[in-house]
Amino acid sequence: MAGLLVLGLFMGHPLAFVLGGTAVLGAFIAGKPMVLGIVINRIFGDVLDNFTLIAIPLFVLMARFLSDSGVTDKMFEALRLLMARVTGGIGLAVVFISILLAATTGIIGASITVMGVMALKPMLQYGYHKQLTTGLIAASGCLGILIPPSIMLILMASYAPGLSVGELFAGAMVPGVLLGLFYGVYVFFLALIRPDLAPKVSLEERIPRAELWKMLLLEAVPPLVLILGILGSMLSGVATATEASAIGAGLALLIVIVRGRFTLKNFYGAFLETGRTSAMILFIVVGATAFTGVFNITGGLTATQDLIRGMVADPHMLVLVMLVSVFILGMFLDWTGIVLLCFPIFLPIVQEMGINPLWFVILMAVVLQTSFLSPPFGYALFYMRAISPPGITMGDIIKGVIPFILLIVLMCVLMIFFPPLVTWLPDTLYR
């Protein structure tokens, strides 16, 4: 089954159909076609009847509404001018807006595209180095998959026994924001050491600070209300993840209407894009559920777990082996496939070893940031290439993201040595 999976992927077929097709072929090769009936029941029980997954299309819809509102465009312009006197100011503005986008969208493609359209041209015009520019936008845009509300964390909660979406959101909050701050600190110090890589905004463009603060406050209020509406209702226990996603979609639509950006064409387009994105994610979920179901019933899951247990006995080394495996898989698969393939193998072993499953899942979520940035199949690389001018090559983009991959690894090291970075907020809110 592993060989068929690799073969199908390298032939260029979509992951969802490779997973499902491998499951069917695996069942027949094993001489147990009857297991497909059990797998179908599992798909209906674990996927189609899973109400937590309803949050995925609602958060996608919210992200599209927020993009249509245009609120981030003016925020970026205000921040760019406000931080004109700061070394690396535009880069810091990119990080700040990306964190805000991450807390309101959770869609990688949307975040990178929006930030690329807003920031790529101005940064290059002001003399920012092309590798720093593309690397920063790509890495900052990927924060949306980690900082709540995150579609990845919702899916993880659905397949992690004993963990709720609220706990994962709380656990990812500090590491996600801290990782964004790492990006900002890196840009700031790089600009101090090498001002030619990140020059300041020209004096002619600067406008009075009072006017800038007023502009920033006016544009910051709508997304902040949205963030408080979603995370506040969830973390306070007022709403579940699904209910909070509905609140977010409603508030985002209200922002579009209040800002006078509502049109029937955009409204229809938002639902169309939501349908496409949700179908893509759920097809992968169905395919991966079929794959792991057949893999488990035919004995592959037990054999893989025994192999991992036999490799190392020390819990810390075991975690390291798992994280390295996820990092390598991230070069070839997207996060959906990795989560659904690895969780059934890793989580039982983690629980046996007495490791905190919440800490491990968030650690895995941080490592999965690299799956968008690492060649040859990192999605963020292709998103950046699609919106970059002809003078920027794929090689420039890959070189640009390498320092940010190292910062993600540094974040993982800090989480390993300081587990309260993950566990403090969930313990405060849910224990």
Coordinates of C-alpha atoms in Angstrom, one line a residue:
M1 CA 0.0 0.0 0.0
A2 CA 2.9 2.4 0.8
G3 CA 4.4 1.6 -2.6
L4 CA 1.2 2.2 -4.4
L5 CA 0.7 5.5 -2.5
V6 CA 4.1 6.8 -3.5
L7 CA 3.7 5.6 -7.1
G8 CA 0.3 7.3 -7.5
L9 CA 1.6 10.6 -6.1
F10 CA 4.7 10.7 -8.3
M11 CA 2.5 10.0 -11.3
G12 CA 0.8 13.3 -10.5
H13 CA -2.7 12.0 -9.5
P14 CA -4.7 14.0 -6.8
L15 CA -4.0 12.8 -3.2
A16 CA -7.6 12.1 -2.4
F17 CA -8.0 9.6 -5.3
V18 CA -4.6 8.1 -4.7
L19 CA -5.5 7.4 -1.1
G20 CA -9.0 6.0 -1.9
G21 CA -7.7 4.0 -4.9
T22 CA -4.9 2.5 -2.9
A23 CA -7.3 1.5 -0.2
V24 CA -9.5 -0.4 -2.7
L25 CA -6.4 -2.1 -4.4
G26 CA -4.9 -2.9 -1.0
A27 CA -8.1 -4.6 0.1
F28 CA -8.2 -6.8 -3.0
I29 CA -4.4 -7.6 -2.9
A30 CA -4.8 -8.7 0.8
G31 CA -7.7 -11.0 -0.3
K32 CA -10.1 -9.1 2.0
P33 CA -12.5 -7.1 -0.2
M34 CA -15.1 -7.4 2.5
V35 CA -13.3 -4.9 4.6
L36 CA -14.4 -2.2 2.2
G37 CA -17.9 -2.5 3.7
I38 CA -16.5 -1.7 7.2
V39 CA -14.5 1.2 5.7
I40 CA -17.7 2.7 4.2
N41 CA -19.5 2.5 7.5
R42 CA -16.5 4.2 9.1
I43 CA -16.5 7.0 6.5
F44 CA -20.2 7.6 7.3
G45 CA -19.7 7.5 11.0
D46 CA -16.4 9.4 11.4
V47 CA -16.6 11.9 8.5
L48 CA -20.1 12.5 7.2
D49 CA -21.7 12.5 10.7
N50 CA -18.9 14.5 12.3
F51 CA -20.5 17.8 13.2
T52 CA -17.2 19.4 14.2
L53 CA -16.2 19.3 10.5
I54 CA -19.0 21.7 9.7
A55 CA -16.7 24.4 11.0
I56 CA -14.4 24.0 8.0
P57 CA -16.7 25.3 5.2
L58 CA -18.0 28.1 7.6
F59 CA -14.4 29.3 8.3
V60 CA -13.6 29.1 4.6
L61 CA -16.7 31.2 3.9
M62 CA -15.7 33.7 6.6
A63 CA -12.2 34.0 5.1
R64 CA -13.7 34.8 1.7
F65 CA -16.1 37.4 3.1
L66 CA -13.3 39.1 4.9
S67 CA -11.2 39.2 1.8
D68 CA -14.1 40.8 -0.1
S69 CA -14.4 43.5 2.6
G70 CA -10.9 44.9 1.7
V71 CA -10.3 45.7 5.3
T72 CA -6.7 44.4 5.3
D73 CA -5.6 46.6 2.3
K74 CA -6.1 49.9 4.2
M75 CA -4.7 48.4 7.4
F76 CA -1.5 47.4 5.6
E77 CA -1.2 50.9 4.0
A78 CA -1.6 52.5 7.4
L79 CA 0.9 50.2 9.1
R80 CA 3.4 50.6 6.3
L81 CA 3.4 54.4 6.8
L82 CA 3.2 54.3 10.6
M83 CA 6.3 52.1 10.7
A84 CA 8.2 54.1 8.1
R85 CA 10.7 55.4 10.7
V86 CA 11.4 51.8 12.0
T87 CA 14.2 49.7 10.5
G88 CA 12.6 47.0 8.4
G89 CA 9.2 48.7 8.9
I90 CA 7.4 47.2 5.8
G91 CA 8.6 43.7 6.7
L92 CA 7.2 44.2 10.3
A93 CA 3.9 45.4 8.9
V94 CA 3.7 42.2 6.8
V95 CA 4.2 40.1 9.9
F96 CA 1.6 42.0 11.9
I97 CA -1.0 41.9 9.1
S98 CA -0.3 38.2 8.5
I99 CA -0.9 37.4 12.2
L100 CA -4.2 39.3 12.0
L101 CA -5.1 37.5 8.8
A102 CA -4.2 34.1 10.4
A103 CA -6.6 34.9 13.3
T104 CA -9.4 35.7 10.9
T105 CA -9.0 33.4 7.9
G106 CA -7.0 30.3 8.5
I107 CA -6.6 29.7 4.7
I108 CA -3.0 29.6 3.5
G109 CA -3.7 30.3 -0.1
A110 CA -5.9 33.3 0.8
S111 CA -3.3 34.8 3.3
I112 CA -0.3 34.4 0.9
T113 CA -2.2 35.8 -2.1
V114 CA -3.6 38.8 -0.2
M115 CA -0.3 39.6 1.4
G116 CA 1.5 39.1 -1.9
V117 CA -0.8 41.4 -3.8
M118 CA -0.5 44.1 -1.1
A119 CA 3.1 43.8 0.0
L120 CA 5.2 42.2 -2.8
K121 CA 5.3 45.2 -5.2
P122 CA 5.9 47.9 -2.5
M123 CA 8.7 45.9 -0.8
L124 CA 10.5 45.4 -4.1
Q125 CA 10.0 49.1 -5.0
Y126 CA 11.6 50.2 -1.7
G127 CA 14.6 48.1 -2.4
Y128 CA 13.9 45.0 -0.2
H129 CA 15.9 42.0 -1.3
K130 CA 13.8 39.6 -3.4
Q131 CA 14.7 36.6 -1.3
L132 CA 13.8 38.2 2.0
T133 CA 10.6 39.6 0.5
T134 CA 9.3 36.3 -0.9
G135 CA 10.5 34.3 2.1
L136 CA 8.8 36.6 4.6
I137 CA 5.4 36.8 2.7
A138 CA 5.4 33.0 2.2
A139 CA 6.3 32.1 5.8
S140 CA 4.0 34.7 7.4
G141 CA 1.1 33.6 5.2
C142 CA 1.5 30.1 6.5
L143 CA 0.7 31.2 10.1
G144 CA -3.0 30.9 9.2
I145 CA -2.8 27.1 9.5
L146 CA -1.5 27.4 13.1
I147 CA -3.0 30.4 14.7
P148 CA -6.7 29.9 15.6
P149 CA -9.2 29.6 14.1
S150 CA -7.3 27.0 12.1
I151 CA -8.9 24.4 9.8
M152 CA -6.0 22.1 10.5
L153 CA -6.6 22.2 14.3
I154 CA -10.3 21.5 13.7
L155 CA -9.4 18.4 11.7
M156 CA -6.8 17.4 14.3
A157 CA -9.4 17.6 17.1
S158 CA -11.7 15.4 15.1
Y159 CA -9.1 12.6 15.0
A160 CA -7.4 13.1 18.4
P161 CA -9.3 11.2 21.1
G162 CA -9.9 13.2 24.2
L163 CA -8.9 16.6 22.8
S164 CA -11.4 19.3 21.9
V165 CA -11.1 22.1 19.3
G166 CA -11.1 24.7 22.1
E167 CA -8.1 23.0 23.8
L168 CA -6.1 22.8 20.6
F169 CA -7.0 26.5 19.8
A170 CA -5.8 27.5 23.3
G171 CA -2.6 25.4 23.0
A172 CA -1.7 26.8 19.6
M173 CA -2.2 30.4 20.5
V174 CA 1.1 31.1 22.2
P175 CA 3.4 29.1 19.9
G176 CA 1.6 30.6 16.8
V177 CA 1.9 34.2 17.9
L178 CA 5.4 33.6 19.2
L179 CA 6.5 32.2 15.8
G180 CA 5.1 35.3 14.1
L181 CA 7.2 37.4 16.6
F182 CA 10.3 35.4 15.7
Y183 CA 9.7 36.4 12.0
G184 CA 9.4 40.0 13.0
V185 CA 12.6 39.9 15.2
Y186 CA 14.5 38.2 12.4
V187 CA 13.5 40.9 9.9
F188 CA 14.3 43.7 12.4
F189 CA 17.8 42.5 13.2
L190 CA 18.6 41.6 9.6
A191 CA 17.6 45.2 8.6
L192 CA 19.9 46.6 11.4
I193 CA 22.9 44.5 10.2
R194 CA 22.2 44.9 6.5
P195 CA 20.1 48.1 5.8
D196 CA 20.5 47.5 2.1
L197 CA 18.3 44.4 2.4
A198 CA 15.4 46.2 4.0
P199 CA 15.6 50.0 3.5
K200 CA 13.3 52.6 5.3
V201 CA 10.4 54.3 3.6
S202 CA 11.3 57.6 2.0
L203 CA 10.6 60.8 3.9
E204 CA 8.3 62.2 1.2
E205 CA 5.7 59.5 1.9
R206 CA 5.4 60.0 5.6
I207 CA 2.2 61.6 6.9
P208 CA 1.3 62.9 10.4
R209 CA 1.2 60.1 13.1
A210 CA -2.1 61.3 14.5
E211 CA -3.7 60.8 11.1
L212 CA -2.1 57.4 10.7
W213 CA -3.2 56.2 14.2
K214 CA -6.8 57.3 13.4
M215 CA -6.7 55.4 10.1
L216 CA -5.3 52.3 11.8
L217 CA -7.8 52.3 14.6
L218 CA -10.7 52.6 12.1
E219 CA -9.5 49.7 10.0
A220 CA -8.4 47.5 12.9
V221 CA -11.8 47.5 14.7
P222 CA -13.7 45.2 12.3
P223 CA -11.1 42.3 12.3
L224 CA -10.6 42.7 16.1
V225 CA -14.4 42.4 16.6
L226 CA -14.3 39.3 14.4
I227 CA -11.4 37.7 16.4
L228 CA -13.1 38.4 19.7
G229 CA -16.4 37.1 18.4
I230 CA -14.8 33.8 17.4
L231 CA -12.1 33.1 19.9
G232 CA -13.9 34.8 22.8
S233 CA -17.1 32.8 22.3
M234 CA -15.1 29.6 22.1
L235 CA -12.6 30.0 24.9
S236 CA -15.2 31.3 27.3
G237 CA -17.3 28.2 26.7
V238 CA -20.3 30.2 25.2
A239 CA -20.1 28.5 21.8
T240 CA -18.6 25.3 20.3
A241 CA -16.2 25.4 17.4
T242 CA -19.0 24.9 14.9
E243 CA -21.2 27.6 16.5
A244 CA -18.2 30.0 16.7
S245 CA -17.5 29.4 13.0
A246 CA -21.1 30.4 12.2
I247 CA -20.7 33.6 14.3
G248 CA -17.5 34.4 12.4
A249 CA -19.1 33.9 9.0
G250 CA -22.1 36.1 10.1
L251 CA -19.8 38.9 11.4
A252 CA -17.6 38.8 8.3
L253 CA -20.7 39.2 6.1
L254 CA -21.8 42.1 8.3
I255 CA -18.4 43.7 7.8
V256 CA -18.7 43.4 4.0
I257 CA -22.2 45.0 4.1
V258 CA -21.2 47.9 6.5
R259 CA -18.2 48.7 4.3
G260 CA -20.4 48.9 1.2
R261 CA -18.6 46.0 -0.6
F262 CA -21.5 43.6 -0.9
T263 CA -22.6 42.5 -4.4
L264 CA -24.5 39.5 -5.5
K265 CA -21.6 38.5 -7.8
N266 CA -19.1 38.4 -4.8
F267 CA -21.7 36.7 -2.6
Y268 CA -22.2 33.9 -5.2
G269 CA -18.4 33.7 -5.7
A270 CA -17.8 33.3 -2.0
F271 CA -20.1 30.3 -1.8
L272 CA -18.6 28.8 -5.0
E273 CA -15.1 29.1 -3.6
T274 CA -16.2 27.7 -0.2
G275 CA -17.7 24.7 -2.0
R276 CA -14.6 24.0 -4.0
T277 CA -12.2 24.3 -1.0
S278 CA -14.4 22.3 1.3
A279 CA -14.9 19.5 -1.3
M280 CA -11.1 19.3 -1.8
I281 CA -10.5 18.9 2.0
L282 CA -13.3 16.5 2.6
F283 CA -12.4 14.3 -0.4
I284 CA -8.9 13.9 1.1
V285 CA -10.5 13.1 4.5
V286 CA -12.7 10.4 2.9
G287 CA -9.7 9.0 0.9
A288 CA -7.4 9.0 4.0
T289 CA -10.1 7.4 6.1
A290 CA -10.4 4.6 3.6
F291 CA -6.7 4.2 3.4
T292 CA -6.1 4.0 7.2
G293 CA -9.1 1.8 7.6
V294 CA -7.8 -0.9 5.2
F295 CA -4.3 -0.4 6.4
N296 CA -5.4 -1.0 10.0
I297 CA -7.7 -4.0 9.3
T298 CA -5.0 -5.8 7.2
G299 CA -2.4 -5.4 10.0
G300 CA -0.3 -2.6 8.5
L301 CA -1.1 -0.2 11.4
T302 CA 0.1 -2.6 14.1
A303 CA 3.2 -3.6 12.1
T304 CA 4.1 0.1 11.7
Q305 CA 3.6 0.9 15.4
D306 CA 5.7 -2.1 16.4
L307 CA 8.5 -1.0 14.0
I308 CA 8.5 2.5 15.5
R309 CA 8.5 1.1 19.1
G310 CA 11.4 -1.2 18.2
M311 CA 13.5 1.7 16.8
V312 CA 13.9 3.6 20.1
A313 CA 12.7 3.1 23.7
D314 CA 13.4 6.6 25.0
P315 CA 10.2 8.8 24.7
H316 CA 12.1 11.9 23.7
M317 CA 13.9 10.1 20.9
L318 CA 10.6 8.6 19.9
V319 CA 9.0 12.0 19.6
L320 CA 12.0 13.2 17.6
V321 CA 11.7 10.3 15.1
M322 CA 8.0 11.1 14.7
L323 CA 8.6 14.8 14.1
V324 CA 11.4 14.1 11.6
S325 CA 9.0 11.7 9.8
V326 CA 6.4 14.4 9.6
F327 CA 9.0 16.9 8.3
I328 CA 10.0 14.5 5.5
L329 CA 6.4 13.7 4.6
G330 CA 5.7 17.4 4.4
M331 CA 8.0 17.7 1.4
F332 CA 5.7 15.4 -0.6
L333 CA 2.2 15.5 1.0
D334 CA -0.1 18.3 2.2
W335 CA -1.1 18.6 5.9
T336 CA -4.4 16.9 5.5
G337 CA -2.9 13.6 4.3
I338 CA -0.1 13.7 6.9
V339 CA -2.6 14.3 9.8
L340 CA -4.9 11.5 8.7
L341 CA -2.1 9.0 8.0
C342 CA 0.0 9.7 11.0
F343 CA -2.5 10.3 13.8
P344 CA -3.7 6.6 13.9
I345 CA -0.1 5.5 14.1
F346 CA 1.5 8.1 16.4
L347 CA -1.2 9.0 19.0
P348 CA -1.6 5.5 20.5
I349 CA 2.2 5.2 21.0
V350 CA 2.3 8.8 22.4
Q351 CA -0.4 7.8 25.0
E352 CA 1.4 4.6 25.9
M353 CA 4.6 6.5 26.6
G354 CA 2.8 8.9 29.0
I355 CA 3.4 11.9 26.7
N356 CA 0.9 14.8 26.9
P357 CA -1.1 14.3 23.7
L358 CA -2.1 18.0 23.6
W359 CA 1.6 19.0 23.7
F360 CA 2.5 16.5 21.0
V361 CA -0.4 17.5 18.6
I362 CA 0.6 21.2 18.8
L363 CA 4.2 20.3 18.3
M364 CA 3.2 18.3 15.2
A365 CA 1.1 21.3 14.0
V366 CA 4.1 23.6 14.3
V367 CA 6.3 21.1 12.3
L368 CA 3.6 21.0 9.6
Q369 CA 4.3 24.7 9.0
T370 CA 7.3 23.5 7.1
S371 CA 5.1 21.3 4.8
F372 CA 4.1 24.5 3.0
L373 CA 7.6 25.9 2.7
S374 CA 9.8 22.9 2.0
P375 CA 10.6 21.9 -1.6
P376 CA 9.8 20.2 -3.9
F377 CA 6.0 20.3 -3.2
G378 CA 5.5 23.2 -0.7
Y379 CA 2.2 24.9 -1.6
A380 CA 3.4 28.3 -0.4
L381 CA 6.3 28.2 -2.9
F382 CA 3.8 27.8 -5.8
Y383 CA 1.5 30.4 -4.4
M384 CA 4.4 32.9 -4.3
R385 CA 5.6 31.9 -7.7
A386 CA 2.2 32.5 -9.2
I387 CA 2.0 36.1 -7.9
S388 CA 5.7 37.1 -8.3
P389 CA 7.0 39.2 -11.2
P390 CA 9.2 37.6 -13.9
G391 CA 12.5 38.7 -12.2
I392 CA 11.9 36.4 -9.3
T393 CA 12.7 32.7 -9.8
M394 CA 11.6 29.6 -7.9
G395 CA 15.2 29.4 -6.7
D396 CA 14.9 32.8 -5.1
I397 CA 11.7 31.8 -3.3
I398 CA 13.2 28.6 -2.0
K399 CA 16.4 30.4 -0.7
G400 CA 14.1 33.0 0.9
V401 CA 12.1 30.5 3.0
I402 CA 15.1 28.6 4.4
P403 CA 15.8 31.0 7.3
F404 CA 12.1 30.8 8.2
I405 CA 12.1 27.0 8.2
L406 CA 15.1 27.2 10.6
L407 CA 13.0 29.6 12.8
I408 CA 10.2 27.0 12.9
V409 CA 12.7 24.4 14.0
L410 CA 13.8 26.8 16.7
M411 CA 10.2 27.2 17.9
C412 CA 9.9 23.4 18.1
V413 CA 13.1 23.2 20.2
L414 CA 11.7 25.8 22.6
M415 CA 8.4 23.9 22.9
I416 CA 10.3 20.6 23.6
F417 CA 12.3 22.3 26.4
F418 CA 9.4 24.5 27.7
P419 CA 6.1 22.5 27.4
P420 CA 4.1 25.2 29.3
L421 CA 4.3 27.3 26.1
V422 CA 1.6 24.9 24.9
T423 CA -0.1 23.7 28.1
W424 CA -0.4 26.8 30.2
L425 CA -3.4 28.5 28.4
P426 CA -5.4 25.2 28.0
D427 CA -4.8 24.3 31.7
T428 CA -5.9 27.8 32.7
L429 CA -9.1 27.7 30.7
Y430 CA -10.1 24.0 30.8
R431 CA -8.7 22.4 33.9

